[in-house]
Short mmCIF file of C-alpha atoms and ligand atoms in Angstrom, two decimals:
data_model
loop_
_atom_site.label_atom_id
_atom_site.label_comp_id
_atom_site.label_asym_id
_atom_site.label_seq_id
_atom_site.Cartn_x
_atom_site.Cartn_y
_atom_site.Cartn_z
CA MET A 145 112.38 123.09 98.70
CA SER A 146 113.17 119.82 100.49
CA TYR A 147 113.06 116.56 98.54
CA VAL A 148 110.10 115.35 100.64
CA ASP A 149 108.05 118.50 99.94
CA GLU A 150 108.92 118.37 96.23
CA VAL A 151 107.66 114.80 95.94
CA ILE A 152 104.48 115.50 97.93
CA GLU A 153 103.71 118.36 95.50
CA LYS A 154 104.37 116.13 92.50
CA VAL A 155 102.14 113.34 93.86
CA ILE A 156 99.25 115.78 94.46
CA ALA A 157 99.63 117.28 90.96
CA LYS A 158 99.92 113.87 89.25
CA ASN A 159 97.03 112.22 91.09
CA PRO A 160 94.18 114.78 91.19
CA GLY A 161 90.96 113.93 93.03
CA GLU A 162 92.57 111.31 95.27
CA PRO A 163 92.55 112.96 98.75
CA GLU A 164 93.03 109.74 100.73
CA PHE A 165 96.09 108.85 98.64
CA HIS A 166 97.52 112.37 99.15
CA GLN A 167 96.89 112.04 102.91
CA ALA A 168 98.69 108.68 103.13
CA VAL A 169 101.68 109.89 101.08
CA LYS A 170 101.94 113.05 103.20
CA GLU A 171 101.76 111.11 106.46
CA VAL A 172 104.46 108.66 105.38
CA LEU A 173 106.87 111.02 103.62
CA GLU A 174 106.72 113.74 106.27
CA SER A 175 107.66 111.24 108.95
CA LEU A 176 110.54 109.95 106.78
CA ARG A 177 112.30 113.34 106.80
CA PRO A 178 115.12 112.22 109.15
CA VAL A 179 116.08 109.24 106.90
CA VAL A 180 115.60 111.14 103.68
CA GLU A 181 117.75 114.02 104.91
CA ALA A 182 120.48 111.56 105.94
CA ASN A 183 120.50 109.97 102.46
CA GLU A 184 119.30 112.85 100.29
CA ASP A 185 121.88 112.66 97.46
CA LEU A 186 121.45 108.93 96.96
CA TYR A 187 117.64 109.00 97.13
CA ARG A 188 117.40 111.95 94.72
CA ARG A 189 119.73 110.27 92.20
CA GLU A 190 117.71 107.08 92.47
CA ALA A 191 114.38 109.04 92.32
CA LEU A 192 113.48 106.76 95.19
CA LEU A 193 110.53 108.75 96.56
CA GLU A 194 109.08 109.27 93.07
CA ARG A 195 109.37 105.51 92.43
CA ILE A 196 107.93 104.40 95.76
CA THR A 197 104.86 106.66 95.38
CA GLU A 198 104.08 105.40 91.84
CA PRO A 199 102.39 101.95 91.73
CA ASP A 200 104.07 99.26 89.62
CA ARG A 201 100.70 99.03 87.88
CA GLN A 202 97.01 99.74 88.49
CA ILE A 203 94.34 97.62 86.91
CA LYS A 204 90.73 98.82 86.53
CA PHE A 205 88.03 96.62 85.03
CA ARG A 206 84.32 96.11 84.40
CA VAL A 207 82.49 93.60 86.61
CA PRO A 208 79.09 92.73 85.10
CA TRP A 209 76.78 90.33 86.96
CA VAL A 210 73.10 89.36 86.98
CA ASP A 211 70.93 90.09 90.05
CA ASP A 212 68.06 87.91 91.35
CA LYS A 213 65.54 89.78 89.17
CA GLY A 214 67.47 88.98 86.00
CA GLN A 215 68.79 92.54 85.73
CA VAL A 216 72.42 93.02 84.66
CA GLN A 217 74.42 95.14 87.14
CA VAL A 218 77.82 96.68 86.47
CA ASN A 219 80.51 97.43 89.07
CA THR A 220 84.11 98.60 88.74
CA GLY A 221 86.96 96.35 89.90
CA TYR A 222 90.47 97.48 90.89
CA ARG A 223 93.82 95.93 91.71
CA VAL A 224 96.77 98.17 92.46
CA GLN A 225 100.09 96.32 92.52
CA PHE A 226 102.15 98.91 94.33
CA ASN A 227 105.57 97.50 95.12
CA ASN A 228 107.12 94.01 95.01
CA ALA A 229 110.69 94.85 96.07
CA ILE A 230 110.62 92.45 99.03
CA GLY A 231 108.08 89.82 97.92
CA PRO A 232 104.91 89.10 95.91
CA TYR A 233 102.19 91.74 96.13
CA LYS A 234 99.95 91.13 99.11
CA GLY A 235 96.92 93.05 100.35
CA GLY A 236 93.17 92.76 100.72
CA LEU A 237 90.16 93.27 98.47
CA ARG A 238 87.67 95.86 99.73
CA LEU A 239 84.02 95.57 98.67
CA HIS A 240 82.21 98.76 99.65
CA PRO A 241 80.26 101.43 97.71
CA SER A 242 82.84 104.07 98.71
CA VAL A 243 85.68 102.28 96.87
CA ASN A 244 87.48 104.28 94.17
CA ILE A 245 91.01 104.32 92.75
CA GLY A 246 92.26 106.89 95.30
CA ILE A 247 91.15 104.76 98.25
CA ILE A 248 92.72 101.62 96.77
CA LYS A 249 95.97 103.52 96.14
CA PHE A 250 96.09 104.86 99.70
CA LEU A 251 95.58 101.35 101.05
CA GLY A 252 98.12 99.81 98.66
CA PHE A 253 100.73 102.44 99.53
CA GLU A 254 100.28 101.90 103.29
CA GLN A 255 100.43 98.15 102.71
CA ILE A 256 104.04 98.37 101.42
CA PHE A 257 105.30 99.59 104.80
CA LYS A 258 102.97 97.44 106.88
CA ASN A 259 104.08 94.29 105.09
CA SER A 260 107.71 95.27 105.42
CA LEU A 261 107.24 95.82 109.17
CA THR A 262 106.11 92.21 109.64
CA SER A 263 109.65 91.09 108.60
CA LEU A 264 108.00 88.61 106.22
CA PRO A 265 108.76 88.57 102.46
CA ILE A 266 105.63 90.29 101.12
CA GLY A 267 105.21 93.30 98.85
CA GLY A 268 102.32 95.80 98.86
CA GLY A 269 99.07 95.75 96.89
CA LYS A 270 95.35 96.33 97.35
CA GLY A 271 92.16 95.90 95.35
CA GLY A 272 88.41 95.83 95.50
CA SER A 273 85.22 97.12 93.98
CA ASP A 274 82.35 99.55 94.58
CA PHE A 275 80.07 96.49 94.93
CA ASP A 276 78.11 96.40 98.22
CA PRO A 277 77.57 92.84 99.54
CA LYS A 278 75.07 94.16 102.10
CA GLY A 279 71.50 93.15 101.35
CA LYS A 280 72.55 90.85 98.47
CA SER A 281 71.60 87.17 98.34
CA ASP A 282 74.33 84.52 98.46
CA ARG A 283 73.72 83.85 94.77
CA GLU A 284 74.18 87.52 93.88
CA VAL A 285 77.41 87.70 95.91
CA MET A 286 78.64 84.56 94.12
CA ALA A 287 77.75 86.02 90.70
CA PHE A 288 79.69 89.17 91.50
CA CYS A 289 82.72 87.29 92.91
CA GLN A 290 82.91 84.98 89.89
CA SER A 291 82.72 87.87 87.45
CA PHE A 292 85.35 89.80 89.47
CA MET A 293 87.70 86.81 89.31
CA ASN A 294 87.04 86.32 85.56
CA GLU A 295 89.25 89.37 85.05
CA LEU A 296 91.44 89.44 88.16
CA TYR A 297 92.85 85.92 87.60
CA LYS A 298 95.07 87.25 84.79
CA TYR A 299 97.12 89.29 87.23
CA ILE A 300 97.44 87.18 90.38
CA GLY A 301 99.18 83.94 91.45
CA ALA A 302 100.81 82.34 94.48
CA ASP A 303 104.24 83.84 93.61
CA GLU A 304 102.91 86.98 91.96
CA ASP A 305 100.09 88.61 93.85
CA VAL A 306 98.07 87.09 96.70
CA PRO A 307 94.91 89.05 97.61
CA ALA A 308 93.02 88.63 100.90
CA GLY A 309 89.90 89.92 102.68
CA ASP A 310 89.13 93.46 103.82
CA ILE A 311 85.92 95.42 104.45
CA GLY A 312 83.06 93.48 102.84
CA THR A 313 85.27 90.55 101.83
CA GLY A 314 85.04 87.73 104.35
CA ALA A 315 85.29 83.93 104.15
CA ARG A 316 82.20 83.67 101.91
CA GLU A 317 83.54 86.04 99.25
CA ILE A 318 87.07 84.56 99.38
CA GLY A 319 85.53 81.08 98.92
CA TYR A 320 83.61 82.10 95.78
CA MET A 321 86.67 83.87 94.34
CA PHE A 322 88.98 80.94 95.09
CA GLY A 323 86.54 78.51 93.46
CA GLN A 324 86.42 80.59 90.29
CA TYR A 325 90.22 81.02 90.11
CA LYS A 326 90.67 77.25 90.44
CA LYS A 327 88.08 76.65 87.72
CA ILE A 328 89.67 79.08 85.25
CA ARG A 329 93.34 78.31 85.92
CA GLY A 330 92.99 74.61 86.71
CA VAL A 331 95.56 74.92 89.50
CA TYR A 332 95.16 74.48 93.23
CA GLU A 333 97.47 77.05 94.77
CA GLY A 334 97.52 79.55 97.61
CA VAL A 335 96.43 82.46 95.44
CA LEU A 336 94.17 84.00 98.09
CA THR A 337 94.41 84.07 101.87
CA GLY A 338 91.57 84.10 104.37
CA LYS A 339 90.37 80.79 102.88
CA GLY A 340 88.09 78.35 104.71
CA LEU A 341 89.83 75.80 106.94
CA SER A 342 88.82 72.85 104.76
CA TYR A 343 90.61 74.24 101.68
CA GLY A 344 93.90 75.75 102.79
CA GLY A 345 92.92 78.42 105.29
CA SER A 346 94.93 79.02 108.45
CA LEU A 347 93.65 78.63 111.97
CA ALA A 348 93.69 82.00 113.78
CA ARG A 349 93.50 84.05 110.54
CA THR A 350 89.97 85.17 111.45
CA GLU A 351 91.13 86.39 114.86
CA ALA A 352 94.55 87.65 113.72
CA THR A 353 94.04 91.37 113.11
CA GLY A 354 92.05 91.99 116.29
CA TYR A 355 94.26 89.75 118.44
CA GLY A 356 97.42 91.25 116.91
CA LEU A 357 96.15 94.76 117.66
CA LEU A 358 95.88 93.85 121.34
CA TYR A 359 99.27 92.08 121.43
CA LEU A 360 100.96 95.20 120.07
CA THR A 361 98.95 97.51 122.34
CA GLU A 362 99.86 95.39 125.36
CA GLU A 363 103.57 95.59 124.49
CA MET A 364 103.38 99.36 123.92
CA LEU A 365 101.67 99.84 127.29
CA LYS A 366 104.12 97.51 129.04
CA CYS A 367 107.08 99.50 127.72
CA ASN A 368 105.43 102.66 129.07
CA GLY A 369 104.68 101.25 132.53
CA LYS A 370 100.97 100.59 131.90
CA GLU A 371 98.70 97.60 131.22
CA ILE A 372 95.37 96.65 129.66
CA ALA A 373 93.98 94.89 132.73
CA GLY A 374 91.29 96.92 134.46
CA LYS A 375 91.07 99.57 131.72
CA THR A 376 87.92 100.82 130.00
CA ILE A 377 88.22 100.56 126.22
CA ALA A 378 86.24 102.27 123.45
CA VAL A 379 86.13 100.29 120.20
CA SER A 380 84.56 101.37 116.91
CA GLY A 381 83.37 98.96 114.22
CA ALA A 382 81.56 95.67 114.60
CA GLY A 383 83.29 93.69 111.87
CA ASN A 384 86.15 91.22 111.78
CA VAL A 385 88.77 93.48 113.37
CA ALA A 386 86.49 94.97 116.06
CA ILE A 387 84.98 91.66 117.19
CA TYR A 388 88.32 89.93 117.80
CA ALA A 389 89.89 93.06 119.30
CA ILE A 390 87.04 93.11 121.83
CA GLN A 391 87.49 89.40 122.53
CA LYS A 392 91.24 89.61 123.12
CA ALA A 393 90.89 92.83 125.18
CA GLN A 394 88.54 90.95 127.50
CA GLN A 395 90.94 88.00 127.73
CA LEU A 396 93.65 90.45 128.81
CA GLY A 397 91.42 91.84 131.57
CA GLY A 398 90.24 95.03 129.81
CA LYS A 399 86.63 96.18 129.53
CA PRO A 400 85.50 97.19 126.02
CA VAL A 401 82.23 99.11 126.36
CA THR A 402 81.41 100.25 122.80
CA CYS A 403 81.14 99.08 119.20
CA SER A 404 79.59 100.62 116.07
CA ASP A 405 78.50 100.05 112.50
CA SER A 406 77.74 102.42 109.64
CA THR A 407 74.31 103.34 111.06
CA GLY A 408 74.81 103.58 114.83
CA TRP A 409 76.72 102.60 117.96
CA ILE A 410 76.36 100.72 121.23
CA TYR A 411 77.36 101.78 124.74
CA ASP A 412 77.27 98.80 127.06
CA PRO A 413 78.65 99.82 130.49
CA GLU A 414 78.73 96.20 131.63
CA GLY A 415 81.11 95.32 128.80
CA ILE A 416 80.34 94.11 125.26
CA ASP A 417 78.89 90.59 125.10
CA VAL A 418 81.11 89.11 122.34
CA ALA A 419 78.99 85.99 121.81
CA LEU A 420 75.93 88.15 121.20
CA LEU A 421 77.86 90.53 118.93
CA LYS A 422 79.11 87.59 116.85
CA GLU A 423 75.59 86.19 116.59
CA VAL A 424 74.24 89.56 115.38
CA LYS A 425 77.09 90.39 112.96
CA GLU A 426 78.65 87.09 111.82
CA VAL A 427 75.57 84.86 111.78
CA LYS A 428 72.54 87.09 111.21
CA ARG A 429 74.46 89.89 109.39
CA ALA A 430 72.03 92.27 111.16
CA ARG A 431 72.18 95.83 112.53
CA LEU A 432 73.35 96.70 116.05
CA THR A 433 69.77 97.49 117.06
CA GLU A 434 69.41 93.70 117.42
CA TYR A 435 72.28 93.65 119.92
CA ALA A 436 70.57 96.36 122.00
CA ALA A 437 67.23 94.56 121.78
CA ALA A 438 68.77 91.40 123.24
CA ARG A 439 70.88 93.05 125.99
CA PRO A 440 69.20 95.15 128.71
CA SER A 441 72.46 96.90 129.76
CA ALA A 442 73.14 98.21 126.22
CA GLN A 443 72.16 101.62 124.85
CA TYR A 444 71.86 102.08 121.07
CA HIS A 445 72.50 105.50 119.49
CA GLU A 446 72.00 106.49 115.85
CA GLY A 447 74.95 108.00 113.93
CA ARG A 448 78.49 108.29 115.31
CA GLY A 449 79.57 108.92 118.91
CA VAL A 450 81.84 106.14 120.18
CA TRP A 451 84.62 108.62 121.05
CA THR A 452 82.36 110.60 123.41
CA VAL A 453 82.44 107.72 125.90
CA LYS A 454 84.94 108.09 128.76
CA CYS A 455 87.71 105.56 128.22
CA ASP A 456 91.38 104.84 128.98
CA ILE A 457 92.17 103.25 125.61
CA ALA A 458 90.59 103.85 122.18
CA LEU A 459 90.72 101.30 119.36
CA PRO A 460 89.31 102.61 116.07
CA CYS A 461 88.49 99.46 114.04
CA ALA A 462 85.96 100.56 111.39
CA THR A 463 87.25 102.66 108.49
CA GLN A 464 89.45 105.57 107.36
CA ASN A 465 89.11 109.06 108.92
CA GLU A 466 86.59 108.00 111.56
CA LEU A 467 88.44 109.75 114.43
CA ASN A 468 88.78 113.50 113.79
CA LEU A 469 90.27 116.43 115.69
CA ASP A 470 87.12 117.04 117.78
CA ASP A 471 87.03 113.36 118.71
CA ALA A 472 90.71 113.51 119.71
CA LYS A 473 90.01 116.54 121.93
CA THR A 474 87.13 114.70 123.63
CA LEU A 475 89.29 111.60 124.19
CA VAL A 476 92.09 113.65 125.76
CA ALA A 477 89.64 115.61 127.93
CA ASN A 478 88.21 112.29 129.14
CA GLY A 479 91.63 110.96 130.19
CA CYS A 480 92.30 108.51 127.34
CA PHE A 481 96.02 107.65 127.38
CA ALA A 482 96.42 105.28 124.40
CA VAL A 483 95.02 105.00 120.87
CA ALA A 484 95.86 102.01 118.68
CA GLU A 485 94.53 101.82 115.13
CA GLY A 486 92.83 98.56 114.16
CA ALA A 487 91.51 100.06 110.91
CA ASN A 488 93.64 101.58 108.15
CA MET A 489 94.19 105.34 108.66
CA PRO A 490 91.13 105.80 110.94
CA THR A 491 92.67 108.89 112.59
CA THR A 492 92.94 112.12 110.60
CA LEU A 493 96.35 113.78 110.40
CA GLU A 494 95.20 116.66 112.67
CA ALA A 495 93.79 114.25 115.24
CA THR A 496 97.01 112.19 115.28
CA LYS A 497 99.06 115.32 115.83
CA TYR A 498 96.80 116.47 118.67
CA LEU A 499 96.92 113.09 120.40
CA GLN A 500 100.71 112.92 120.17
CA GLU A 501 101.10 116.52 121.39
CA ASN A 502 98.99 115.58 124.40
CA LYS A 503 101.23 112.60 125.21
CA VAL A 504 98.68 109.96 124.21
CA LEU A 505 100.50 106.75 123.22
CA PHE A 506 99.62 106.33 119.55
CA ALA A 507 100.13 103.09 117.57
CA PRO A 508 99.55 103.63 113.82
CA GLY A 509 97.52 101.10 111.83
CA LYS A 510 100.33 99.98 109.59
CA ALA A 511 101.97 98.48 112.69
CA ALA A 512 99.01 97.84 114.97
CA ASN A 513 96.82 96.02 112.44
CA ALA A 514 99.64 94.13 110.69
CA GLY A 515 98.64 90.88 112.44
CA GLY A 516 96.15 90.14 109.66
CA VAL A 517 98.61 90.29 106.81
CA ALA A 518 101.30 88.59 108.91
CA THR A 519 98.99 85.63 109.49
CA SER A 520 98.07 85.67 105.80
CA ALA A 521 101.77 85.25 105.09
CA LEU A 522 101.79 82.33 107.56
CA GLU A 523 98.85 80.89 105.58
CA MET A 524 100.97 81.20 102.41
CA SER A 525 103.80 79.30 104.13
CA GLN A 526 101.44 76.53 105.22
CA ASN A 527 100.02 76.29 101.68
CA SER A 528 103.53 75.99 100.18
CA GLU A 529 104.46 73.33 102.72
CA ARG A 530 101.07 71.57 102.31
CA LEU A 531 100.79 71.57 106.10
CA SER A 532 98.48 73.15 108.64
CA TRP A 533 99.64 74.43 111.96
CA SER A 534 97.59 74.36 115.18
CA PHE A 535 95.74 77.43 116.46
CA GLU A 536 98.22 77.77 119.32
CA GLU A 537 101.21 77.61 116.96
CA VAL A 538 99.85 80.33 114.68
CA ASP A 539 98.69 82.48 117.60
CA SER A 540 102.09 82.25 119.27
CA LYS A 541 103.89 83.19 116.02
CA LEU A 542 101.44 86.10 115.65
CA LYS A 543 102.19 87.32 119.16
CA GLY A 544 105.94 87.07 118.49
CA ILE A 545 105.57 89.06 115.26
CA MET A 546 103.52 91.84 116.92
CA VAL A 547 105.95 92.20 119.83
CA ASN A 548 108.82 92.30 117.35
CA ILE A 549 107.06 94.95 115.22
CA PHE A 550 106.63 97.15 118.28
CA HIS A 551 110.32 96.90 119.18
CA ASN A 552 111.38 97.55 115.57
CA LEU A 553 109.42 100.77 115.42
CA ASP A 554 110.37 101.80 118.95
CA ASP A 555 114.06 101.29 118.08
CA ALA A 556 113.74 103.17 114.75
CA ALA A 557 112.07 106.13 116.51
CA LYS A 558 114.88 106.22 119.10
CA LYS A 559 117.62 105.86 116.44
CA TYR A 560 116.40 108.99 114.63
CA GLY A 561 115.83 111.03 117.80
CA HIS A 562 112.02 110.71 117.94
CA GLU A 563 111.62 108.48 121.00
CA GLY A 564 107.98 107.61 121.67
CA ASP A 565 106.80 108.77 118.21
CA TYR A 566 105.57 105.44 116.89
CA VAL A 567 104.26 106.97 113.64
CA VAL A 568 107.78 108.07 112.69
CA GLY A 569 109.18 104.76 113.98
CA ALA A 570 106.75 102.60 111.96
CA ASN A 571 107.25 104.52 108.75
CA ILE A 572 111.04 104.53 109.02
CA ALA A 573 111.31 100.86 110.02
CA GLY A 574 108.99 99.81 107.17
CA PHE A 575 110.62 102.11 104.61
CA GLU A 576 114.31 101.35 105.15
CA LYS A 577 114.03 97.69 104.17
CA VAL A 578 112.02 98.41 101.01
CA ALA A 579 114.29 101.33 100.03
CA ASN A 580 117.42 99.20 100.38
CA ALA A 581 115.85 96.39 98.32
CA MET A 582 114.81 98.82 95.57
CA ILE A 583 118.28 100.32 95.34
CA ALA A 584 119.92 96.86 95.32
CA GLN A 585 117.62 95.73 92.48
CA GLY A 586 118.50 98.64 90.20
CA VAL A 587 116.19 100.88 88.20
CA CYS A 588 113.11 98.75 87.56
P1 LIG B 654 84.36 94.48 108.17
O1 LIG B 654 83.67 94.71 106.87
O2 LIG B 654 84.34 93.15 108.79
O3 LIG B 654 83.83 95.53 109.26
C1 LIG B 654 83.91 96.89 109.05
C2 LIG B 654 83.14 97.58 110.17
O4 LIG B 654 83.27 98.98 110.02
C3 LIG B 654 81.66 97.28 110.13
O5 LIG B 654 81.14 97.33 111.43
C4 LIG B 654 81.12 98.44 109.28
O6 LIG B 654 79.75 98.71 109.52
C5 LIG B 654 81.99 99.58 109.73
N1 LIG B 654 82.15 100.54 108.63
C6 LIG B 654 82.61 100.30 107.38
N2 LIG B 654 82.59 101.41 106.64
C7 LIG B 654 82.11 102.37 107.45
C8 LIG B 654 81.86 103.75 107.29
N3 LIG B 654 82.10 104.38 106.10
N4 LIG B 654 81.37 104.42 108.35
C9 LIG B 654 81.14 103.81 109.54
N5 LIG B 654 81.35 102.51 109.75
C10 LIG B 654 81.83 101.81 108.73
O7 LIG B 654 85.86 94.99 107.93
P2 LIG B 654 87.15 94.66 108.79
O8 LIG B 654 86.81 94.57 110.23
O9 LIG B 654 87.86 93.56 108.13
O10 LIG B 654 88.03 95.97 108.50
C11 LIG B 654 87.94 97.14 109.34
C12 LIG B 654 89.15 98.03 109.08
O11 LIG B 654 90.35 97.28 109.40
C13 LIG B 654 89.36 98.51 107.64
O12 LIG B 654 89.98 99.78 107.67
C14 LIG B 654 90.33 97.49 107.08
O13 LIG B 654 91.04 97.99 105.97
C15 LIG B 654 91.22 97.29 108.28
N6 LIG B 654 91.99 96.05 108.28
C16 LIG B 654 91.38 94.83 108.23
C17 LIG B 654 92.14 93.68 108.28
C18 LIG B 654 91.51 92.32 108.33
O14 LIG B 654 92.25 91.34 108.49
N7 LIG B 654 90.20 92.19 108.25
C19 LIG B 654 93.61 93.73 108.29
C20 LIG B 654 94.15 95.06 108.43
C21 LIG B 654 93.36 96.16 108.39
P3 LIG B 654 78.65 98.13 108.51
O15 LIG B 654 78.63 96.65 108.74
O16 LIG B 654 77.39 98.81 108.89
O17 LIG B 654 79.15 98.50 107.14
#
């Protein structure tokens, strides 16, 4: 049996009940076959694949807090510090009822390669809790965040592990967590990114993942003789990534016509009104029905269905496994020629394969959504320098990083004989740097 298949089997046996983690490991290791085969003796002797699929440590803890009725509630907190071969652990905190250890491990594992692809010195980690901020008062969210940090502070630090936002963790939650860390530790340091502008946050961090997704997509299209201008775009999600992806797509001359949340989706043939979407989601924290109520051209549908809309480009920006094989078939039948992942692993393995077999340009999330973590690393640099850069400066660095990521993965795919396979390219380009660092640092 090949080394890759052996390790996939071991990971599945050692980590039962963690399907998302198995899926991520399979996706990465299978696409690494060309590099692993070229270095098989060395990697086997070093147990490199066994080491890279085993987190440095995983922390699980109780998060008790008191709700507005005086009732004590208990959630579970997680931080998985996956790999720090090339820099301090870095990765977001997800607050969503679906969170469990397998989901945090899948995200932490993917984060290793994504962070490496940015060319910045950051390792991979991820954390979160099964707490749901939706429907909670500000005081309840603060109580949860403070209790979460009462335990997490022991394991993080500006040179150790620097968490950030993710689903359910926005500027409000980061603010409460930062305040509590400062209170407990008595130090003012860049221990979290995604902070407010008045206390160490970076301009353009809010926009970074969505904007970065479009910068990389634009470069991928350009290198394949196509462009965003004039194209119809289907976007899923209505959160941080989706909103700024829609905004940048419009600035580049594209026409995003859909968005979605966990209860329903919008089709707006005249193009999504970003100001209205921001008002509904960022200010009122309301459902998309309010968008439809305020916009005569918009149709609201319950459930899922974004991928049934005829489009040229699809940008899944909500959550994992939200674009399945049937969706991929519909997209191809409707003439979609590019899919770029704003979310982490939104496309199932079967759907990815089908899209690639049908010559759809496919940019995987670990490259396409790396703009968020890259700008977080720029926030860390500004915090260390005690400086803040202008929006234009950060945005232009972000664009440079995304263009560079695309060329790194394009080159890696070509080098190993898989031209145009950006999944293989992204995994190989991200992996090689981490693998070399791990070998250079010895068995640790
Ligand atoms: P937000 O919480 O801001 O938005 C998430 C959006 O997805 C919301 O519209 C939400 O709807 C929807 N959603 C969440 N879970 C589900 C579900 N199970 N089914 C259907 N819809 C769902 O998160 P972000 O925009 O920050 O993150 C979106 C994705 O991008 C995630 O995969 C995240 O890991 C990834 N990502 C985010 C980065 C960032 O900088 N923010 C960086 C890199 C990746 P509702 O409001 O109804 O829950």
